[in-house]
XYZ file of N, CA and C in Angstrom:
417
model
N -3.720 -35.695 21.984
C -3.647 -36.507 20.785
C -2.479 -36.009 19.945
N -1.574 -36.900 19.559
C -0.460 -36.472 18.708
C -0.957 -35.862 17.397
N -0.199 -34.912 16.875
C -0.582 -34.211 15.663
C -0.842 -35.182 14.515
N -0.011 -36.197 14.354
C -0.193 -37.138 13.237
C -1.536 -37.851 13.340
N -1.999 -38.150 14.555
C -3.317 -38.784 14.737
C -4.439 -37.818 14.387
N -4.288 -36.545 14.770
C -5.316 -35.546 14.448
C -5.393 -35.336 12.945
N -4.245 -35.272 12.275
C -4.236 -35.065 10.832
C -4.905 -36.207 10.096
N -4.771 -37.411 10.619
C -5.376 -38.573 9.965
C -6.896 -38.544 10.071
N -7.428 -37.890 11.092
C -8.873 -37.887 11.333
C -9.564 -36.618 10.852
N -8.843 -35.518 10.800
C -9.453 -34.228 10.482
C -9.321 -33.932 8.990
N -10.316 -33.255 8.431
C -10.195 -32.843 7.030
C -9.058 -31.844 6.870
N -8.505 -31.779 5.662
C -7.400 -30.870 5.378
C -7.850 -29.415 5.470
N -9.092 -29.157 5.100
C -9.603 -27.788 5.035
C -11.029 -27.786 5.552
N -11.355 -26.874 6.450
C -12.720 -26.777 6.968
C -13.251 -25.372 6.723
N -14.471 -25.287 6.213
C -15.120 -23.999 5.995
C -15.988 -23.655 7.195
N -16.364 -22.399 7.287
C -17.237 -21.948 8.363
C -18.598 -22.621 8.254
N -19.256 -22.783 9.402
C -20.617 -23.321 9.399
C -21.512 -22.473 8.513
N -22.308 -23.107 7.694
C -23.239 -22.400 6.830
C -22.683 -22.042 5.467
N -21.382 -22.189 5.274
C -20.774 -21.887 3.975
C -21.026 -23.052 3.034
N -21.667 -22.784 1.915
C -21.956 -23.825 0.935
C -20.884 -23.775 -0.144
N -19.846 -24.582 0.028
C -18.694 -24.552 -0.868
C -19.050 -24.881 -2.307
N -20.179 -25.545 -2.520
C -20.571 -25.940 -3.869
C -21.082 -24.770 -4.712
N -21.350 -23.634 -4.093
C -21.836 -22.483 -4.847
C -20.710 -21.631 -5.414
N -19.466 -21.941 -5.047
C -18.355 -21.054 -5.374
C -17.164 -21.796 -5.957
N -16.379 -21.055 -6.697
C -15.020 -21.441 -7.046
C -14.137 -20.560 -6.170
N -13.215 -21.137 -5.430
C -12.358 -20.312 -4.599
C -11.557 -19.386 -5.514
N -11.601 -18.103 -5.241
C -10.876 -17.110 -6.019
C -11.682 -16.458 -7.123
N -12.946 -16.834 -7.271
C -13.726 -16.296 -8.394
C -13.870 -14.778 -8.340
N -13.781 -14.200 -7.158
C -13.902 -12.743 -7.056
C -12.700 -12.025 -7.663
N -11.613 -12.760 -7.950
C -10.417 -12.163 -8.546
C -10.339 -12.409 -10.050
N -11.289 -13.144 -10.606
C -11.236 -13.458 -12.041
C -11.289 -12.184 -12.872
N -10.539 -12.190 -13.957
C -10.616 -11.138 -14.961
C -11.388 -11.738 -16.133
N -12.687 -11.496 -16.130
C -13.582 -12.126 -17.091
C -13.897 -11.162 -18.223
N -13.782 -11.646 -19.454
C -14.174 -10.862 -20.617
C -15.678 -10.993 -20.815
N -16.304 -9.950 -21.298
C -17.752 -9.986 -21.512
C -18.167 -11.046 -22.523
N -17.264 -11.371 -23.450
C -17.605 -12.369 -24.468
C -17.338 -13.802 -24.011
N -16.942 -13.991 -22.740
C -16.724 -15.329 -22.219
C -15.494 -16.015 -22.768
N -14.528 -15.223 -23.224
C -13.305 -15.810 -23.769
C -12.194 -15.692 -22.730
N -11.320 -16.663 -22.724
C -10.202 -16.655 -21.795
C -10.007 -18.033 -21.195
N -8.943 -18.149 -20.420
C -8.572 -19.430 -19.838
C -8.670 -19.376 -18.325
N -9.263 -20.415 -17.753
C -9.280 -20.597 -16.308
C -8.338 -21.741 -15.966
N -7.627 -21.589 -14.869
C -6.788 -22.646 -14.318
C -7.560 -23.221 -13.130
N -7.841 -24.504 -13.167
C -8.665 -25.135 -12.139
C -7.789 -25.985 -11.233
N -7.817 -25.662 -9.947
C -7.086 -26.397 -8.908
C -8.084 -26.992 -7.927
N -7.578 -27.792 -7.023
C -8.441 -28.371 -6.003
C -8.688 -27.407 -4.847
N -7.641 -26.792 -4.330
C -7.809 -26.090 -3.073
C -7.388 -24.640 -3.040
N -7.730 -24.022 -1.917
C -7.479 -22.597 -1.707
C -5.995 -22.272 -1.708
N -5.171 -23.108 -1.081
C -3.748 -22.800 -1.020
C -3.108 -22.858 -2.404
N -3.611 -23.739 -3.259
C -3.131 -23.788 -4.648
C -3.443 -22.473 -5.359
N -4.671 -21.998 -5.189
C -5.096 -20.748 -5.834
C -4.272 -19.573 -5.327
N -4.105 -19.490 -4.033
C -3.356 -18.380 -3.439
C -1.918 -18.373 -3.943
N -1.292 -19.539 -3.964
C 0.098 -19.623 -4.439
C 0.206 -19.216 -5.901
N -0.685 -19.723 -6.737
C -0.638 -19.390 -8.164
C -0.842 -17.889 -8.378
N -1.746 -17.296 -7.604
C -1.970 -15.849 -7.681
C -0.706 -15.091 -7.283
N -0.041 -15.541 -6.231
C 1.195 -14.888 -5.791
C 2.291 -14.979 -6.852
N 2.237 -16.036 -7.657
C 3.213 -16.215 -8.747
C 2.813 -15.468 -10.012
N 1.666 -14.777 -9.998
C 1.258 -13.957 -11.124
C 0.325 -14.614 -12.125
N -0.133 -15.833 -11.837
C -1.075 -16.497 -12.729
C -2.471 -15.955 -12.454
N -3.185 -15.601 -13.510
C -4.529 -15.023 -13.354
C -5.591 -16.078 -13.625
N -6.784 -15.821 -13.111
C -7.962 -16.666 -13.354
C -7.748 -18.095 -12.880
N -7.308 -18.221 -11.637
C -7.135 -19.524 -11.014
C -8.298 -19.732 -10.063
N -9.004 -20.843 -10.222
C -10.152 -21.149 -9.382
C -10.008 -22.498 -8.713
N -10.366 -22.550 -7.458
C -10.339 -23.805 -6.707
C -11.738 -24.383 -6.596
N -11.849 -25.690 -6.792
C -13.161 -26.334 -6.720
C -13.479 -26.826 -5.315
N -12.612 -26.510 -4.352
C -12.842 -26.849 -2.947
C -12.920 -28.350 -2.723
N -11.998 -29.085 -3.300
C -11.958 -30.536 -3.168
C -11.592 -31.175 -4.486
N -11.941 -32.434 -4.638
C -11.593 -33.131 -5.880
C -12.829 -33.443 -6.720
N -13.952 -32.831 -6.387
C -15.191 -33.033 -7.146
C -15.710 -31.679 -7.620
N -16.046 -31.587 -8.892
C -16.632 -30.360 -9.435
C -18.140 -30.577 -9.547
N -18.906 -29.552 -9.236
C -20.368 -29.705 -9.270
C -20.970 -28.856 -10.394
N -22.257 -29.001 -10.585
C -22.947 -28.331 -11.701
C -22.849 -26.813 -11.634
N -22.964 -26.225 -10.455
C -22.878 -24.770 -10.323
C -21.503 -24.281 -10.751
N -20.454 -24.975 -10.320
C -19.102 -24.591 -10.698
C -18.887 -24.752 -12.202
N -19.383 -25.850 -12.769
C -19.276 -26.060 -14.215
C -19.981 -24.942 -14.968
N -21.182 -24.574 -14.532
C -21.932 -23.504 -15.202
C -21.163 -22.186 -15.179
N -20.545 -21.851 -14.050
C -19.769 -20.616 -13.961
C -18.576 -20.650 -14.904
N -17.876 -21.762 -14.921
C -16.707 -21.893 -15.789
C -17.111 -21.720 -17.248
N -18.180 -22.385 -17.664
C -18.614 -22.310 -19.060
C -19.126 -20.923 -19.433
N -19.685 -20.208 -18.477
C -20.190 -18.857 -18.737
C -19.043 -17.862 -18.888
N -17.995 -18.016 -18.097
C -16.949 -17.012 -18.029
C -15.728 -17.287 -18.905
N -15.529 -18.544 -19.335
C -14.298 -18.907 -20.042
C -14.599 -19.834 -21.216
N -13.649 -19.888 -22.165
C -13.806 -20.827 -23.277
C -12.709 -21.885 -23.312
N -11.788 -21.821 -22.357
C -10.795 -22.891 -22.229
C -10.383 -23.031 -20.771
N -9.885 -24.228 -20.442
C -9.494 -24.524 -19.057
C -8.202 -25.319 -19.049
N -7.385 -25.045 -18.036
C -6.198 -25.844 -17.762
C -6.414 -26.467 -16.392
N -6.382 -27.792 -16.346
C -6.583 -28.512 -15.088
C -5.240 -28.680 -14.401
N -5.127 -28.114 -13.196
C -3.914 -28.193 -12.373
C -4.242 -28.914 -11.076
N -4.618 -30.156 -11.189
C -5.038 -30.906 -10.014
C -3.812 -31.477 -9.292
N -4.022 -31.873 -8.044
C -2.950 -32.479 -7.266
C -2.435 -33.724 -7.981
N -1.185 -34.053 -7.749
C -0.566 -35.192 -8.407
C -0.823 -36.528 -7.744
N -1.664 -36.545 -6.706
C -1.998 -37.812 -6.049
C -3.080 -38.541 -6.848
N -3.357 -39.808 -6.513
C -4.367 -40.552 -7.271
C -5.739 -39.863 -7.327
N -6.170 -39.233 -6.233
C -7.464 -38.539 -6.233
C -7.448 -37.356 -7.204
N -6.342 -36.637 -7.265
C -6.235 -35.505 -8.182
C -6.205 -35.936 -9.632
N -5.510 -37.022 -9.910
C -5.446 -37.538 -11.276
C -6.820 -38.025 -11.724
N -7.515 -38.713 -10.842
C -8.879 -39.175 -11.151
C -9.823 -37.992 -11.337
N -9.698 -36.981 -10.474
C -10.545 -35.791 -10.589
C -10.314 -35.090 -11.924
N -9.058 -34.980 -12.344
C -8.748 -34.326 -13.627
C -9.435 -35.053 -14.777
N -9.413 -36.366 -14.758
C -10.057 -37.141 -15.830
C -11.561 -36.899 -15.848
N -12.175 -36.858 -14.676
C -13.625 -36.633 -14.603
C -13.994 -35.220 -15.040
N -13.225 -34.245 -14.598
C -13.502 -32.853 -14.972
C -13.299 -32.665 -16.465
N -12.234 -33.229 -17.001
C -11.997 -33.166 -18.437
C -13.205 -33.730 -19.184
N -13.717 -34.859 -18.721
C -14.883 -35.464 -19.358
C -16.118 -34.580 -19.320
N -16.277 -33.817 -18.256
C -17.445 -32.938 -18.141
C -17.301 -31.666 -18.965
N -16.089 -31.138 -19.067
C -15.903 -29.842 -19.720
C -15.519 -29.943 -21.191
N -14.800 -30.975 -21.577
C -14.193 -31.000 -22.912
C -15.205 -31.086 -24.048
N -16.433 -31.465 -23.754
C -17.456 -31.463 -24.801
C -17.918 -30.055 -25.128
N -17.606 -29.097 -24.227
C -18.134 -27.739 -24.398
C -17.068 -26.647 -24.423
N -15.814 -27.019 -24.184
C -14.728 -26.041 -24.212
C -13.407 -26.777 -24.399
N -12.367 -26.027 -24.733
C -11.040 -26.618 -24.865
C -10.465 -26.845 -23.469
N -9.981 -28.073 -23.202
C -9.430 -28.418 -21.886
C -8.045 -29.023 -22.065
N -7.105 -28.557 -21.244
C -5.762 -29.123 -21.188
C -5.527 -29.606 -19.763
N -5.082 -30.825 -19.613
C -4.693 -31.328 -18.299
C -3.186 -31.197 -18.182
N -2.747 -30.450 -17.187
C -1.322 -30.254 -16.959
C -0.908 -31.144 -15.797
N -0.096 -32.154 -16.081
C 0.382 -33.064 -15.047
C 1.657 -32.489 -14.438
N 1.621 -32.242 -13.162
C 2.759 -31.661 -12.461
C 3.775 -32.778 -12.188
N 4.999 -32.617 -12.678
C 5.997 -33.673 -12.471
C 6.218 -33.979 -10.989
N 6.454 -35.235 -10.694
C 6.769 -35.639 -9.332
C 5.573 -35.836 -8.435
N 4.357 -35.808 -8.992
C 3.167 -36.039 -8.180
C 2.896 -34.946 -7.163
N 3.410 -33.748 -7.417
C 3.242 -32.647 -6.459
C 1.897 -31.963 -6.602
N 1.565 -31.132 -5.621
C 0.397 -30.265 -5.674
C 0.804 -28.963 -6.378
N -0.165 -28.225 -6.912
C 0.182 -26.952 -7.550
C 0.960 -25.989 -6.644
N 0.629 -25.979 -5.353
C 1.319 -25.043 -4.467
C 2.744 -25.487 -4.122
N 3.185 -26.598 -4.710
C 4.561 -27.055 -4.532
C 5.404 -26.837 -5.793
N 4.811 -26.216 -6.799
C 5.543 -25.950 -8.028
C 6.554 -24.832 -7.801
N 7.643 -24.885 -8.549
C 8.629 -23.807 -8.505
C 8.053 -22.604 -9.245
N 8.467 -21.412 -8.857
C 7.977 -20.202 -9.513
C 8.276 -20.213 -11.013
N 9.396 -20.801 -11.407
C 9.752 -20.879 -12.825
C 8.756 -21.757 -13.577
N 8.279 -22.823 -12.942
C 7.280 -23.692 -13.569
C 5.974 -22.931 -13.794
N 5.587 -22.129 -12.804
C 4.372 -21.337 -12.934
C 4.548 -20.283 -14.027
N 5.730 -19.693 -14.094
C 6.007 -18.715 -15.158
C 5.899 -19.373 -16.534
N 6.344 -20.625 -16.657
C 6.195 -21.351 -17.923
C 4.717 -21.569 -18.262
N 3.912 -21.920 -17.255
C 2.457 -22.078 -17.457
C 1.857 -20.772 -17.965
N 2.244 -19.694 -17.306
C 1.717 -18.378 -17.670
C 2.072 -18.044 -19.124
N 3.320 -18.280 -19.502
C 3.760 -17.980 -20.862
C 3.037 -18.861 -21.888
N 2.758 -20.070 -21.501
C 2.120 -21.009 -22.430
C 0.641 -20.747 -22.606
N -0.057 -20.357 -21.537
C -1.513 -20.292 -21.582
C -2.121 -18.902 -21.408
N -1.341 -17.916 -20.971
C -1.866 -16.557 -20.833
C -1.088 -15.618 -21.729
N -1.787 -14.996 -22.682
C -1.091 -14.085 -23.599
C -0.509 -12.872 -22.880
């Protein structure tokens, strides 16, 4: 089967059997959480976005493992942080996901949606763009 046919049929990311992705934010084990629940989380869709942002020096980046956030993930975010920056993919699904997540979180915390120019994914941002994010949202 040609690669393009396989890509059209296979999910972009597959977890191991038995892994319940809804219980976790990808990267949560690296969070620097204050005991008072203050700080900013950067929310992305996927693992590669989180890994790239971490490599660029951005802290507290969590992936929701797709374009849907669930109650467990929302509860963790609200417990550990008091503000969020949404860094969703620039495709229609990512833009729609950002609007839904903003609607769920903004009643209980400060939320900023950061639209990546050119419809790109977070892991396609230039390092200088990530440095600007860091300067703007991380003291």
